[in-house]
CSV table of C-alpha atoms and ligand atoms in Angstrom, one decimal:
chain,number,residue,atom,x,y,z
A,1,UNK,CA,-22.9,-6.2,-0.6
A,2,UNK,CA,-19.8,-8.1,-2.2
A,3,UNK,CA,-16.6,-6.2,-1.7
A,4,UNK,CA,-15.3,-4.9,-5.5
A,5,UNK,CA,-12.3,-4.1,-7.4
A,6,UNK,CA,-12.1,-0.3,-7.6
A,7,UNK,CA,-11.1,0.9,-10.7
A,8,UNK,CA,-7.5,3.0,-11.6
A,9,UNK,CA,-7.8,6.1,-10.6
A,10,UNK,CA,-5.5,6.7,-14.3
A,11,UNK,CA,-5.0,5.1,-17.5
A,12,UNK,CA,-2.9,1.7,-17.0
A,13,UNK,CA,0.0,3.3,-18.9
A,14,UNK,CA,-0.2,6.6,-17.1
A,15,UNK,CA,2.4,5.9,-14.6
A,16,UNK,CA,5.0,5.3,-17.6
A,17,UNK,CA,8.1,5.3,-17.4
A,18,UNK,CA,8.2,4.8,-13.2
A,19,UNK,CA,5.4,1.8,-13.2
A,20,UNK,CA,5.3,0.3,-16.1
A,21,UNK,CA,1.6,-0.7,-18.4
A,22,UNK,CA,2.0,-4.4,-17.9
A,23,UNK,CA,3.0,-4.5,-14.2
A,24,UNK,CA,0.0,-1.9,-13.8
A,25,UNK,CA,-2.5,-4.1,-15.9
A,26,UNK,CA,-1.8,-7.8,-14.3
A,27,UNK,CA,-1.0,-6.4,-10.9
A,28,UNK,CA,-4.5,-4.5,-10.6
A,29,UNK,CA,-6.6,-6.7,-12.9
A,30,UNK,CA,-5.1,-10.1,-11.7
A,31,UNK,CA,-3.5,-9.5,-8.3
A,32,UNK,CA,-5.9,-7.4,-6.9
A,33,UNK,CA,-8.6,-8.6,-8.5
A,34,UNK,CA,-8.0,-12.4,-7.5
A,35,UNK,CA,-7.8,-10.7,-3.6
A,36,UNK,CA,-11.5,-8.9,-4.4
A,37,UNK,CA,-12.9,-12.9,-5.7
A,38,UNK,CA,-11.2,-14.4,-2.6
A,39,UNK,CA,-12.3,-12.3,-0.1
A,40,UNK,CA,-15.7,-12.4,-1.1
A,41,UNK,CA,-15.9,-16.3,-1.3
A,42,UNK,CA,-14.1,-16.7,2.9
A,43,UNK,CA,-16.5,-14.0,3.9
A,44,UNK,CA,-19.8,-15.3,2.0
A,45,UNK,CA,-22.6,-16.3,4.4
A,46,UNK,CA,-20.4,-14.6,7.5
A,47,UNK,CA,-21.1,-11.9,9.0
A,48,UNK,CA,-18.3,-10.2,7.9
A,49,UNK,CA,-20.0,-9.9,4.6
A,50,UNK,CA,-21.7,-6.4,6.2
A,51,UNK,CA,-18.8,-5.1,7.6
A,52,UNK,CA,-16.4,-2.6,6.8
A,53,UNK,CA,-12.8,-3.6,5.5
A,54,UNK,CA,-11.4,-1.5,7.8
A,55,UNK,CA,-13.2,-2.6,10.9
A,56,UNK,CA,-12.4,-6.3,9.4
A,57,UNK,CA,-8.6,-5.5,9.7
A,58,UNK,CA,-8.9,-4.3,13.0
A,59,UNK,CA,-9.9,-7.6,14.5
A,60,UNK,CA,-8.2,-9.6,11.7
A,61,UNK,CA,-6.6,-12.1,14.1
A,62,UNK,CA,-10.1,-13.4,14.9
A,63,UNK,CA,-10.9,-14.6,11.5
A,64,UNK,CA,-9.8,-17.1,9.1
A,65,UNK,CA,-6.3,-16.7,7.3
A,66,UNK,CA,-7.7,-16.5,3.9
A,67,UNK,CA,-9.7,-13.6,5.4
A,68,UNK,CA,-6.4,-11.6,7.0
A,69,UNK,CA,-4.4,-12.7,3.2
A,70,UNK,CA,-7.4,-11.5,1.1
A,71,UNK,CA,-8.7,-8.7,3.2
A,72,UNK,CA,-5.7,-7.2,4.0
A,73,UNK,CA,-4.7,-7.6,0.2
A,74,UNK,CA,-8.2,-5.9,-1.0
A,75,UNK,CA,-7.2,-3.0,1.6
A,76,UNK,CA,-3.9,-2.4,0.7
A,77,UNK,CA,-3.9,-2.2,-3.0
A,78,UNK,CA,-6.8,0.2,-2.9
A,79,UNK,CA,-5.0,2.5,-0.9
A,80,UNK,CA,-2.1,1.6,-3.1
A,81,UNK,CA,-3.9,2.9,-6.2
A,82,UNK,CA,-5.2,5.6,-4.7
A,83,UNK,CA,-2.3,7.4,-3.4
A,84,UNK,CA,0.1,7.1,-6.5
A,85,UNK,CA,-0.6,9.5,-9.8
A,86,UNK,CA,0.7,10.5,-13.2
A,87,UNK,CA,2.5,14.3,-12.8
A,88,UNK,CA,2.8,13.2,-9.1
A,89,UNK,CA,6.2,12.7,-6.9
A,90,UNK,CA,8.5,15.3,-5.4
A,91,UNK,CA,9.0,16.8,-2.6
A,92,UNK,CA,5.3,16.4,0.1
A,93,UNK,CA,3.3,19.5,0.3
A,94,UNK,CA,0.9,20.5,3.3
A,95,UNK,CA,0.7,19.4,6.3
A,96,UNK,CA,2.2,16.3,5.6
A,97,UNK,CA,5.1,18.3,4.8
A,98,UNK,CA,5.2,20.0,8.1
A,99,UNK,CA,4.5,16.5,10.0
A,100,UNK,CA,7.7,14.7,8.1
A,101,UNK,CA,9.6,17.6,8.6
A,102,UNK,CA,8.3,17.1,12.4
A,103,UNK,CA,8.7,13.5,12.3
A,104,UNK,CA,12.0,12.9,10.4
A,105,UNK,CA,13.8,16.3,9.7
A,106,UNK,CA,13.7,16.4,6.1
A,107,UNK,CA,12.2,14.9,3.4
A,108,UNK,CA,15.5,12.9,2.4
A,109,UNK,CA,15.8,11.4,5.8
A,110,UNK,CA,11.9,10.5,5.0
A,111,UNK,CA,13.1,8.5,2.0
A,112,UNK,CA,16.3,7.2,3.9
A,113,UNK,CA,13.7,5.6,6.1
A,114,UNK,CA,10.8,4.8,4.0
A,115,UNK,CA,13.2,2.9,1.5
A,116,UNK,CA,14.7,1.0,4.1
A,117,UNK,CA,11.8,-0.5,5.7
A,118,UNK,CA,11.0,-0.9,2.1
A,119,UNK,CA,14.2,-2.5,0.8
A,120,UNK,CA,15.3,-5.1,4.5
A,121,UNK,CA,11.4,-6.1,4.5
A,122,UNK,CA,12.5,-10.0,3.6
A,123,UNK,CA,10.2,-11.3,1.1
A,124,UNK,CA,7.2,-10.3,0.4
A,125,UNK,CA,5.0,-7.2,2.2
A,126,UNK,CA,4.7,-3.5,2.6
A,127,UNK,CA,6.4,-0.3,3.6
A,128,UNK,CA,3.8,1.8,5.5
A,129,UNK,CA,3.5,5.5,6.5
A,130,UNK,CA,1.1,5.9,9.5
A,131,UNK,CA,-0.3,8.2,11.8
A,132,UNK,CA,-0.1,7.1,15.2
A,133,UNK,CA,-2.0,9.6,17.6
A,134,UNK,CA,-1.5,12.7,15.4
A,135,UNK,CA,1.9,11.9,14.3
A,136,UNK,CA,3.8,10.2,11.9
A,137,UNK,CA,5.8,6.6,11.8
A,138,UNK,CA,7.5,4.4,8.9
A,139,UNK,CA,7.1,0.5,9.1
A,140,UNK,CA,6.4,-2.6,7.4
A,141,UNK,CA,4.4,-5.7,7.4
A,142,UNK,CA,4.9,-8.9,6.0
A,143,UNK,CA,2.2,-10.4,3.2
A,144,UNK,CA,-1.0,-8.5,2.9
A,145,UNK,CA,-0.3,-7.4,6.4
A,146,UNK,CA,-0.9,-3.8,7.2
A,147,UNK,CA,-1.2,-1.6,10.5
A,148,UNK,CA,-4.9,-1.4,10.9
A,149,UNK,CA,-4.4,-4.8,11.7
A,150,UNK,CA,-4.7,-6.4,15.6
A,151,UNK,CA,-1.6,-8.2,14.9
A,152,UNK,CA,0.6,-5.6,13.3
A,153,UNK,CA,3.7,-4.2,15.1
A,154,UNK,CA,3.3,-1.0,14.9
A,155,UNK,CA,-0.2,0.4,14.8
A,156,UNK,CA,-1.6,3.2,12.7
A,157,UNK,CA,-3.4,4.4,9.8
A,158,UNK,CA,-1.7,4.0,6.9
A,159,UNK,CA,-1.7,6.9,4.6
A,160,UNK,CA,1.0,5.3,1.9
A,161,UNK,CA,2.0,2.2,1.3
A,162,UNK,CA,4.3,0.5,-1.0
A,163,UNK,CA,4.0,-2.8,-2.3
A,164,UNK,CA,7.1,-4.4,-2.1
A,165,UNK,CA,5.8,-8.3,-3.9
A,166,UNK,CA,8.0,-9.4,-6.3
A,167,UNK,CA,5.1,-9.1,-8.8
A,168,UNK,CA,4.8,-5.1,-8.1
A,169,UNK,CA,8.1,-5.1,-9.9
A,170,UNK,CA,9.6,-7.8,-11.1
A,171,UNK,CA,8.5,-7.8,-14.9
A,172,UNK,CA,10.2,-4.1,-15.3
A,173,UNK,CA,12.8,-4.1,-12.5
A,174,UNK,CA,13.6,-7.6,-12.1
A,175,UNK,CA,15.6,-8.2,-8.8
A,176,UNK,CA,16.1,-4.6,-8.3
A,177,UNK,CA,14.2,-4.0,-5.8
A,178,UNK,CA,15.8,-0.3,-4.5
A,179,UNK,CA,15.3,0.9,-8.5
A,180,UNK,CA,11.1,0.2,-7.9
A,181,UNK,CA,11.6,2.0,-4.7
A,182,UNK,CA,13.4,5.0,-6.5
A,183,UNK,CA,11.2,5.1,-9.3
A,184,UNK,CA,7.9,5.2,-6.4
A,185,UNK,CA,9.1,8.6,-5.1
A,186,UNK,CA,8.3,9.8,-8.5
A,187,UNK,CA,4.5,8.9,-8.3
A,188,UNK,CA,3.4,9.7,-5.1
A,189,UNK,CA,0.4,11.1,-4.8
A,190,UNK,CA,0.8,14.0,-1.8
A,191,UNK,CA,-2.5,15.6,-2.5
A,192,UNK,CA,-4.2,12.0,-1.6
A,193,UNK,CA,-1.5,11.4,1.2
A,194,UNK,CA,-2.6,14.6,2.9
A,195,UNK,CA,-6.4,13.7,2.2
A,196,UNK,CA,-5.7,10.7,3.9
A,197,UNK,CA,-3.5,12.4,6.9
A,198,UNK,CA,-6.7,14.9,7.8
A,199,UNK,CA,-8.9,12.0,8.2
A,200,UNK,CA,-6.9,9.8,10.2
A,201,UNK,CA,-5.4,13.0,12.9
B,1,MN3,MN1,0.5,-6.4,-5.0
C-alpha cells in the first residue's frame, strides 16, 4: 500500500505558454516524485503506512520531519496538478464564484489577495485557498506545509494551492516571482476548485 506519484492530469506541454514543458516535466517527475520515494521509505514498517495522507497531515506534528516535508509535499502537488488545466483560467464559476464574491467582493480583490500571500511568503511554500467552516480564506505555509496540517496557522481544506518554490518557476520566470503568479491565473482549474469546495462544505 505504498503511496504513488499520480500521473498529469494533461500532456507535460499542455499548460504552454503559462507553465512551461520543462518546469512541468522535472517538477512533477523529479520533485514530486522524489516526495512520493521519501515518504514511502520514513513511513515503511509504521503504521502510517495504512493511513490516509490526509489524516497523516492532520496530526503531522506527531511524526518525524521527513514525514511532515515529504507528506505534506506528496499532498500538495497532487492537489497542485489537479486543480490547474489547459483552456482553464478566468474568471471562477459556481459556487465558488458566489463564495469569493461572499468572501472577498470581487474576483480582482480575490487575486489582490491570493497573489500577495503568494508573492510576501519569504522563501519557499504555498499560497492556499481554504474552506474554513463553509467559507472561504487565503493563506500560506512555509515548505511543504499546508492547512490540513496540526501546525498550520490557519486551518482549512485547501481547495487551490500554488506552489511558490523557486523550482515551480525559476527555469521560465527566473526571479520573477509575481510573472509565475500572473501567468497561474490563466490555468486554474474552477471546475476542480468547485469539486473540491462541495466536498470540503
Ligand atoms: Mn514543487
Amino acid at each position: 500500500m505504498a503511496f504513488e506519484l499520480p500521473a498529469l492530469p494533461y500532456a507535460s506541454n499542455a499548460l504552454e505558454p503559462h507553465f512551461d514543458q520543462m518546469t512541468m516535466e522535472i517538477h512533477h517527475g523529479k520533485h514530486h516524485n522524489a516526495y512520493v520515494t521519501n515518504l514511502n521509505n520514513a513511513v515503511k514498517g509504521t503504521a502510517l503506512e495504512s493511513m490516509s495522507l490526509v489524516d497523516i497531515c492532520k496530526n503531522i506534528s506527531q511524526y518525524a520531519p521527513a514525514v511532515r516535508n515529504n507528506g505534506g509535499g506528496h499532498y500538495n502537488h497532487s492537489l497542485f496538478w489537479s486543480t490547474i488545466a489547459p483552456n482553464a483560467g478566468g474568471a471562477p464559476t459556481g459556487a465558488v464564484a458566489d463564495a469569493i464574491t461572499k468572501a472577498f467582493g470581487t474576483y480582482d480583490a480575490f487575486k489582490e489577495q491570493f497573489t500577495a500571500a503568494a508573492t510576501t511568503r519569504f522563501g519557499s511554500g504555498w499560497a492556499w485557498l481554504v474552506v474554513v467552516n463553509g467559507e472561504l480564506k487565503i493563506t500560506s505555509t512555509p515548505n511543504q506545509d499546508n492547512p490540513l496540517m496540526d501546525v498550520a496557522d490557519v486551518k482549512g481544506t485547501p481547495i487551490l494551492g500554488l506552489d511558490v518554490w523557486e523550482h515551480a518557476y525559476y527555469l521560465k520566470y527566473q526571479n520573477r516571482r509575481p510573472d509565475y503568479i500572473a501567468a497561474f491565473y490563466n490555468v486554474i482549474n474552477w471546475t476542480e476548485v468547485n469539486n473540491l469546495f462541495a466536498a470540503a462544505k
